[in-house]
Amino acid sequence: MSQGFGLYQLGEEHDALRAAVRALAEKEIAPYATEVDEAERFPAEARDALVKADFHAVHIPESYGGQGADAVSACIVIEEVARVCASSSLIPAVNKLGSQPIILSADEELKRTVLSEIAAGAGISYALSEREAGSDTASMRTRAQLDGDHWVLNGTKAWITNAGESTWYTVMAVSNPNADKPSRGISAFVVHRDDPGFSVGHKERKLGIKGSPTREIHFENCTIPANRIIGEPGTGLKTALATLDHTRPTIAAQALGIAQGALDAAVDYVRERRQFGQRIGDFQGIQFILAELAMKIEAARHLVYASAATTERGEPESGFRSAAAKTFASDVAMSVTVDAVQLFGGAGYTRDFPVERMLRDAKITQIYEGTNQILRMVMARHLLRG
């Protein structure tokens, strides 16, 4: 059999990308990960390194100055950064989340305006959720009203990742409160941080991913040009949900990276830690745990890449597979990090080792971009529709 037989393997360009991102992450991001978490500060070093290497938004098409990388490549970047620092991995992850609605539905002028800036290093956030409109997105209250050649936005969005650091914000708002269905009255817009009436709220105090700021954003008669609408009025929620099909694999990749980082740390530790006259990694009970963790991670990795490839091809199964990948990988991340802390024993419960941070970081992957309970409903509906 030919050694080059590529029926079921990533291409050489993906392997090269992984090696490059891992080298950058180890050198430029990992040294700051603990301090970023402790100080709860934005990982500026990671942002600068990712932008310099053009890894901050690899998915942006070449026609707008980006790398034009495929969805699997975007997942590899996020996975490798998350392996050393989950907070930093939200730089490329949220850049894709915020810009994907523009890629999917915006006109050419808006694409050229915003995507070119993202490719050059600007950040973009995604604003869908509100305090009383999380999983129930159609019940949002933020309003957008057309006034001549401007839209005027009023309301508040919550849980906005990297808010205050981003230059641009993709925002969903009700533009037609009298639509026959609430979901058909929602439109998508792009807001710049310098637009009048836009402001950023306080930073949330979180369990994990402390280096990535999460804030409310406020619109008080926020005025934006009329051409900043993404697609046709009333199509915003459709675009938002289509976006999540493309970006849930990236959260799955983040979870995968966290899990891999925890396993790598645990393996290094049990190789060195000695009890009863031998390395604890030589005990069969420890070996069983390591094998279980590695097996779960390998299964998650294949599902993540397969789901990303499905979205790249635009296949009908992409909604199911992206939900499955995000749910499975985040559950794996939570399970793996819990067991990694256990393998470190008492040391694992201290901030002297990275696994307690990884455990705290893993939890959010089960919650954002669709809770795993909601995503199980999404998967079941796909199945029942036949």
Coordinates of C-alpha atoms in Angstrom, one line a residue:
M1 CA 0.0 0.0 0.0
S2 CA 1.3 3.5 -0.9
Q3 CA 2.6 5.4 2.1
G4 CA 1.0 8.5 0.6
F5 CA -2.5 7.0 0.6
G6 CA -4.6 9.9 1.9
L7 CA -8.1 8.4 2.2
Y8 CA -8.6 9.6 5.8
Q9 CA -5.9 12.0 6.9
L10 CA -5.2 15.7 7.0
G11 CA -3.1 17.2 4.3
E12 CA 0.5 18.2 4.7
E13 CA -0.5 21.8 4.9
H14 CA -2.5 21.1 8.0
D15 CA 0.4 19.3 9.7
A16 CA 2.7 22.3 8.9
L17 CA 0.1 24.7 10.2
R18 CA -0.1 22.8 13.5
A19 CA 3.6 22.7 13.9
A20 CA 3.8 26.5 13.3
V21 CA 1.0 27.4 15.6
R22 CA 2.3 25.1 18.4
A23 CA 5.8 26.6 18.2
L24 CA 4.3 30.1 18.4
A25 CA 2.0 29.1 21.3
E26 CA 4.8 27.5 23.3
K27 CA 7.1 30.5 22.8
E28 CA 4.8 33.5 22.7
I29 CA 1.6 32.5 24.6
A30 CA 2.3 29.8 27.2
P31 CA 4.8 31.9 29.2
Y32 CA 2.0 34.4 30.0
A33 CA -0.9 32.0 30.5
T34 CA -0.7 31.8 34.3
E35 CA -0.2 35.5 34.8
V36 CA -3.0 36.3 32.4
D37 CA -5.4 34.1 34.5
E38 CA -4.2 35.4 37.8
A39 CA -4.4 39.1 36.8
E40 CA -7.6 38.6 34.8
R41 CA -6.1 40.6 32.0
F42 CA -6.4 40.5 28.2
P43 CA -3.6 38.4 26.7
A44 CA -2.1 41.3 24.6
E45 CA 1.1 39.3 24.0
A46 CA -1.0 36.5 22.4
R47 CA -2.9 38.9 20.3
D48 CA 0.2 40.6 19.0
A49 CA 1.9 37.3 18.3
L50 CA -1.1 35.9 16.5
V51 CA -1.6 39.0 14.4
K52 CA 2.1 39.2 13.5
A53 CA 1.9 35.6 12.3
D54 CA -1.5 36.0 10.6
F55 CA -3.0 33.4 12.8
H56 CA -5.6 35.7 14.4
A57 CA -8.3 35.2 11.7
V58 CA -7.0 32.6 9.2
H59 CA -10.5 32.1 7.8
I60 CA -10.8 35.5 6.2
P61 CA -10.9 35.1 2.4
E62 CA -7.8 36.1 0.4
S63 CA -9.8 38.6 -1.5
Y64 CA -10.1 40.7 1.7
G65 CA -6.5 40.3 2.7
G66 CA -6.9 37.1 4.7
Q67 CA -5.3 33.7 4.6
G68 CA -8.3 32.0 3.0
A69 CA -7.8 29.0 5.3
D70 CA -10.4 26.2 5.5
A71 CA -12.5 25.4 8.5
V72 CA -10.3 22.6 9.6
S73 CA -7.3 24.9 9.6
A74 CA -9.2 27.4 11.8
C75 CA -9.9 24.6 14.3
I76 CA -6.3 23.6 14.4
V77 CA -5.2 27.1 15.2
I78 CA -7.7 27.4 18.0
E79 CA -6.9 23.9 19.3
E80 CA -3.2 24.6 19.5
V81 CA -3.6 28.0 21.2
A82 CA -6.1 26.6 23.7
R83 CA -3.7 23.8 24.6
V84 CA -1.6 26.4 26.4
C85 CA -4.1 29.2 27.1
A86 CA -7.9 29.0 26.6
S87 CA -8.3 32.8 27.0
S88 CA -5.9 33.4 24.1
S89 CA -7.7 30.9 21.9
L90 CA -10.8 33.1 22.0
I91 CA -8.9 35.7 19.9
P92 CA -9.1 33.6 16.7
A93 CA -12.3 31.9 17.8
V94 CA -14.3 35.1 18.4
N95 CA -12.9 36.7 15.2
K96 CA -14.5 33.9 13.3
L97 CA -17.7 34.1 15.2
G98 CA -18.1 37.8 14.8
S99 CA -17.1 37.9 11.1
Q100 CA -18.9 34.7 9.9
P101 CA -22.3 36.5 9.6
I102 CA -20.6 39.1 7.3
I103 CA -19.0 36.3 5.2
L104 CA -22.3 34.5 4.9
S105 CA -24.8 37.4 4.3
A106 CA -23.3 40.9 3.9
D107 CA -23.0 42.7 0.6
E108 CA -19.7 43.3 -1.0
E109 CA -19.2 46.8 0.2
L110 CA -19.7 45.8 3.9
K111 CA -17.4 42.7 3.5
R112 CA -14.6 44.8 2.1
T113 CA -15.0 47.4 4.8
V114 CA -15.0 45.1 7.8
L115 CA -13.2 41.9 6.7
S116 CA -10.2 43.8 5.4
E117 CA -9.8 45.4 8.9
I118 CA -10.1 42.0 10.6
A119 CA -7.5 40.5 8.3
A120 CA -5.2 43.5 9.2
G121 CA -5.5 42.8 12.9
A122 CA -8.7 44.4 14.2
G123 CA -11.0 42.3 16.4
I124 CA -14.7 41.6 16.0
S125 CA -17.2 40.3 18.6
Y126 CA -20.6 38.7 18.2
A127 CA -23.7 40.1 20.1
L128 CA -26.7 37.8 20.1
S129 CA -27.5 37.1 23.7
E130 CA -29.3 39.2 26.3
R131 CA -29.9 38.7 30.0
E132 CA -33.4 37.4 29.3
A133 CA -32.7 36.0 25.8
G134 CA -30.0 33.4 26.0
S135 CA -31.2 30.1 24.5
D136 CA -34.5 31.8 23.6
T137 CA -32.9 34.2 21.1
A138 CA -36.1 35.3 19.5
S139 CA -37.2 37.0 22.7
M140 CA -34.5 39.6 22.4
R141 CA -35.4 43.2 23.2
T142 CA -32.7 45.3 21.5
R143 CA -34.4 47.4 18.8
A144 CA -33.2 48.9 15.5
Q145 CA -35.2 51.5 13.7
L146 CA -34.5 52.9 10.3
D147 CA -34.3 56.7 10.4
G148 CA -33.6 58.1 6.9
D149 CA -30.1 56.9 6.0
H150 CA -29.2 55.6 9.4
W151 CA -30.3 52.8 11.8
V152 CA -30.8 53.7 15.4
L153 CA -30.2 50.9 17.9
N154 CA -31.4 50.8 21.5
G155 CA -30.9 48.0 24.1
T156 CA -28.3 45.9 25.8
K157 CA -26.4 42.8 24.8
A158 CA -24.9 40.4 27.4
W159 CA -22.0 37.9 27.7
I160 CA -20.1 39.5 24.8
T161 CA -16.7 37.9 24.5
N162 CA -13.8 40.3 24.1
A163 CA -16.1 43.3 24.4
G164 CA -14.0 46.4 25.0
E165 CA -11.1 44.9 23.0
S166 CA -12.9 44.5 19.7
T167 CA -13.1 47.2 17.1
W168 CA -16.3 45.8 15.5
Y169 CA -19.5 44.1 16.8
T170 CA -21.9 42.0 14.9
V171 CA -25.3 42.8 16.6
M172 CA -28.7 41.2 16.3
A173 CA -31.7 43.4 17.0
V174 CA -35.4 43.5 16.4
S175 CA -36.1 45.7 13.3
N176 CA -39.7 44.8 12.9
P177 CA -41.6 44.1 16.2
N178 CA -44.8 43.5 14.2
A179 CA -43.4 40.6 12.1
D180 CA -45.7 37.5 11.8
K181 CA -43.1 35.6 13.8
P182 CA -40.6 37.1 16.2
S183 CA -37.7 35.3 14.5
R184 CA -38.6 37.1 11.2
G185 CA -38.4 40.5 12.7
I186 CA -34.7 40.3 13.7
S187 CA -31.9 41.9 11.6
A188 CA -28.1 41.8 11.8
F189 CA -25.9 44.9 11.9
V190 CA -22.3 45.8 12.2
V191 CA -21.4 48.4 14.9
H192 CA -18.1 50.1 15.3
R193 CA -16.8 50.9 18.8
D194 CA -16.6 54.6 17.8
D195 CA -20.2 54.8 16.7
P196 CA -22.2 57.4 18.7
G197 CA -24.4 55.9 21.4
F198 CA -22.3 52.7 21.8
S199 CA -20.7 51.9 25.1
V200 CA -19.2 48.9 27.0
G201 CA -20.2 47.8 30.5
H202 CA -18.3 46.3 33.4
K203 CA -16.2 43.2 33.1
E204 CA -17.9 40.0 34.4
R205 CA -16.2 38.2 37.3
K206 CA -15.8 34.6 35.9
L207 CA -14.8 31.1 37.0
G208 CA -12.5 30.6 34.0
I209 CA -11.2 32.1 30.7
K210 CA -10.4 35.1 32.9
G211 CA -8.1 36.7 30.3
S212 CA -10.9 37.1 27.8
P213 CA -13.1 40.0 28.9
T214 CA -16.9 39.3 29.0
R215 CA -19.0 42.4 29.2
E216 CA -22.4 43.9 28.3
I217 CA -22.5 46.3 25.5
H218 CA -25.1 49.2 25.4
F219 CA -26.8 51.0 22.7
E220 CA -28.4 54.4 23.6
N221 CA -29.7 55.9 20.3
C222 CA -26.6 54.3 18.7
T223 CA -26.5 55.6 15.2
I224 CA -25.0 53.6 12.3
P225 CA -25.1 54.1 8.5
A226 CA -28.0 52.3 6.8
N227 CA -25.5 50.2 4.8
R228 CA -24.2 48.5 7.9
I229 CA -27.1 46.0 7.9
I230 CA -26.1 42.4 7.1
G231 CA -28.3 41.0 4.4
E232 CA -32.0 41.8 4.1
P233 CA -34.1 43.1 7.0
G234 CA -35.6 40.2 8.9
T235 CA -33.0 37.7 8.0
G236 CA -30.7 38.4 11.0
L237 CA -31.7 35.4 13.2
K238 CA -31.4 33.0 10.2
T239 CA -27.9 34.3 9.6
A240 CA -27.0 34.1 13.3
L241 CA -28.1 30.5 13.6
A242 CA -26.3 29.6 10.3
T243 CA -23.2 31.2 11.8
L244 CA -23.3 28.9 14.8
D245 CA -23.3 25.9 12.6
H246 CA -19.9 27.2 11.3
T247 CA -18.5 28.2 14.6
R248 CA -19.5 25.5 17.0
P249 CA -16.7 23.3 15.7
T250 CA -14.3 26.1 16.8
I251 CA -15.6 25.9 20.3
A252 CA -15.2 22.2 20.1
A253 CA -11.6 22.8 19.0
Q254 CA -11.1 25.0 22.0
A255 CA -12.4 22.3 24.3
L256 CA -10.2 19.8 22.5
G257 CA -7.1 21.9 23.0
I258 CA -7.9 22.4 26.7
A259 CA -8.3 18.6 27.1
Q260 CA -5.0 17.9 25.2
G261 CA -3.1 20.4 27.3
A262 CA -4.4 18.8 30.5
L263 CA -3.5 15.3 29.4
D264 CA 0.0 16.5 28.3
A265 CA 0.6 18.1 31.7
A266 CA -0.7 15.0 33.5
V267 CA 1.5 12.7 31.5
D268 CA 4.6 14.8 32.3
Y269 CA 3.7 14.8 36.0
V270 CA 3.1 11.0 36.4
R271 CA 6.4 10.3 34.6
E272 CA 8.3 12.3 37.3
R273 CA 6.2 11.8 40.5
R274 CA 7.4 8.9 42.6
Q275 CA 5.6 7.0 45.3
F276 CA 6.3 3.6 46.9
G277 CA 9.6 3.5 45.1
Q278 CA 8.5 4.0 41.6
R279 CA 7.0 6.4 39.1
I280 CA 3.2 6.7 39.6
G281 CA 2.9 6.4 35.9
D282 CA 4.0 2.8 36.3
F283 CA 1.0 1.9 38.3
Q284 CA -1.7 0.1 36.3
G285 CA -4.5 2.2 37.8
I286 CA -2.8 5.4 36.6
Q287 CA -2.2 3.9 33.2
F288 CA -5.9 3.0 32.8
I289 CA -6.9 6.6 33.5
L290 CA -4.3 7.9 31.0
A291 CA -5.5 5.5 28.3
E292 CA -9.1 6.5 28.9
L293 CA -8.4 10.2 28.6
A294 CA -6.3 9.8 25.5
M295 CA -9.0 7.7 23.9
K296 CA -11.7 10.3 24.6
I297 CA -9.5 13.1 23.2
E298 CA -8.8 11.1 20.0
A299 CA -12.5 10.5 19.4
A300 CA -13.3 14.2 20.0
R301 CA -10.6 15.3 17.6
H302 CA -11.9 13.2 14.7
L303 CA -15.5 14.5 15.3
V304 CA -14.3 18.1 15.5
Y305 CA -12.4 17.9 12.2
A306 CA -15.2 16.0 10.5
S307 CA -17.7 18.6 11.6
A308 CA -15.5 21.4 10.4
A309 CA -15.1 19.8 7.0
T310 CA -18.8 19.3 6.8
T311 CA -19.4 23.0 7.3
E312 CA -16.7 23.9 4.8
R313 CA -18.5 21.8 2.2
G314 CA -21.9 23.2 3.1
E315 CA -23.5 19.8 3.6
P316 CA -27.0 19.5 5.1
E317 CA -25.6 17.5 8.0
S318 CA -23.5 20.4 9.2
G319 CA -26.0 21.5 11.8
F320 CA -26.1 18.1 13.5
R321 CA -22.4 17.5 13.3
S322 CA -21.4 20.9 14.6
A323 CA -23.8 20.5 17.5
A324 CA -22.4 17.0 18.1
A325 CA -18.8 18.0 18.0
K326 CA -19.3 20.9 20.4
T327 CA -21.3 18.8 22.8
F328 CA -19.0 15.8 22.8
A329 CA -15.7 17.7 22.8
S330 CA -16.8 20.0 25.7
D331 CA -18.0 17.1 27.7
V332 CA -14.7 15.4 27.1
A333 CA -12.8 18.5 28.1
M334 CA -14.7 18.7 31.4
S335 CA -14.1 15.0 32.1
V336 CA -10.4 15.0 31.1
T337 CA -9.6 18.1 33.2
V338 CA -11.3 16.7 36.3
D339 CA -9.3 13.5 36.0
A340 CA -6.1 15.4 35.2
V341 CA -6.5 17.3 38.5
Q342 CA -7.0 13.9 40.2
L343 CA -3.8 12.6 38.7
F344 CA -1.8 15.5 40.2
G345 CA -3.3 14.7 43.7
G346 CA -3.2 17.6 46.1
A347 CA -0.8 19.5 43.8
G348 CA -3.5 19.6 41.2
Y349 CA -5.8 21.6 43.4
T350 CA -3.2 24.4 43.7
R351 CA -2.5 27.2 41.3
D352 CA 1.2 26.0 41.1
F353 CA 0.2 23.7 38.2
P354 CA -1.9 24.5 35.1
V355 CA -4.5 21.8 35.4
E356 CA -6.8 23.6 37.9
R357 CA -6.9 26.5 35.4
M358 CA -7.7 24.2 32.6
L359 CA -10.5 22.7 34.7
R360 CA -12.0 26.1 35.3
D361 CA -11.6 27.1 31.6
A362 CA -13.2 23.9 30.4
K363 CA -16.6 24.5 32.0
I364 CA -17.6 27.4 29.8
T365 CA -17.3 25.2 26.6
Q366 CA -20.3 23.3 27.8
I367 CA -22.3 26.5 28.1
Y368 CA -21.6 29.1 25.4
E369 CA -22.6 28.9 21.7
G370 CA -25.5 26.8 22.8
T371 CA -25.6 24.9 26.1
N372 CA -25.1 21.2 25.7
Q373 CA -28.7 20.5 26.7
I374 CA -30.0 22.8 24.0
L375 CA -27.6 21.2 21.5
R376 CA -28.9 17.8 22.3
M377 CA -32.4 19.1 21.4
V378 CA -30.9 20.5 18.2
M379 CA -29.5 17.1 17.3
A380 CA -32.7 15.3 18.2
R381 CA -34.7 17.6 15.9
H382 CA -32.4 16.9 13.0
L383 CA -33.0 13.2 13.5
L384 CA -36.7 13.5 13.8
R385 CA -37.0 15.6 10.7
G386 CA -35.5 12.7 8.8

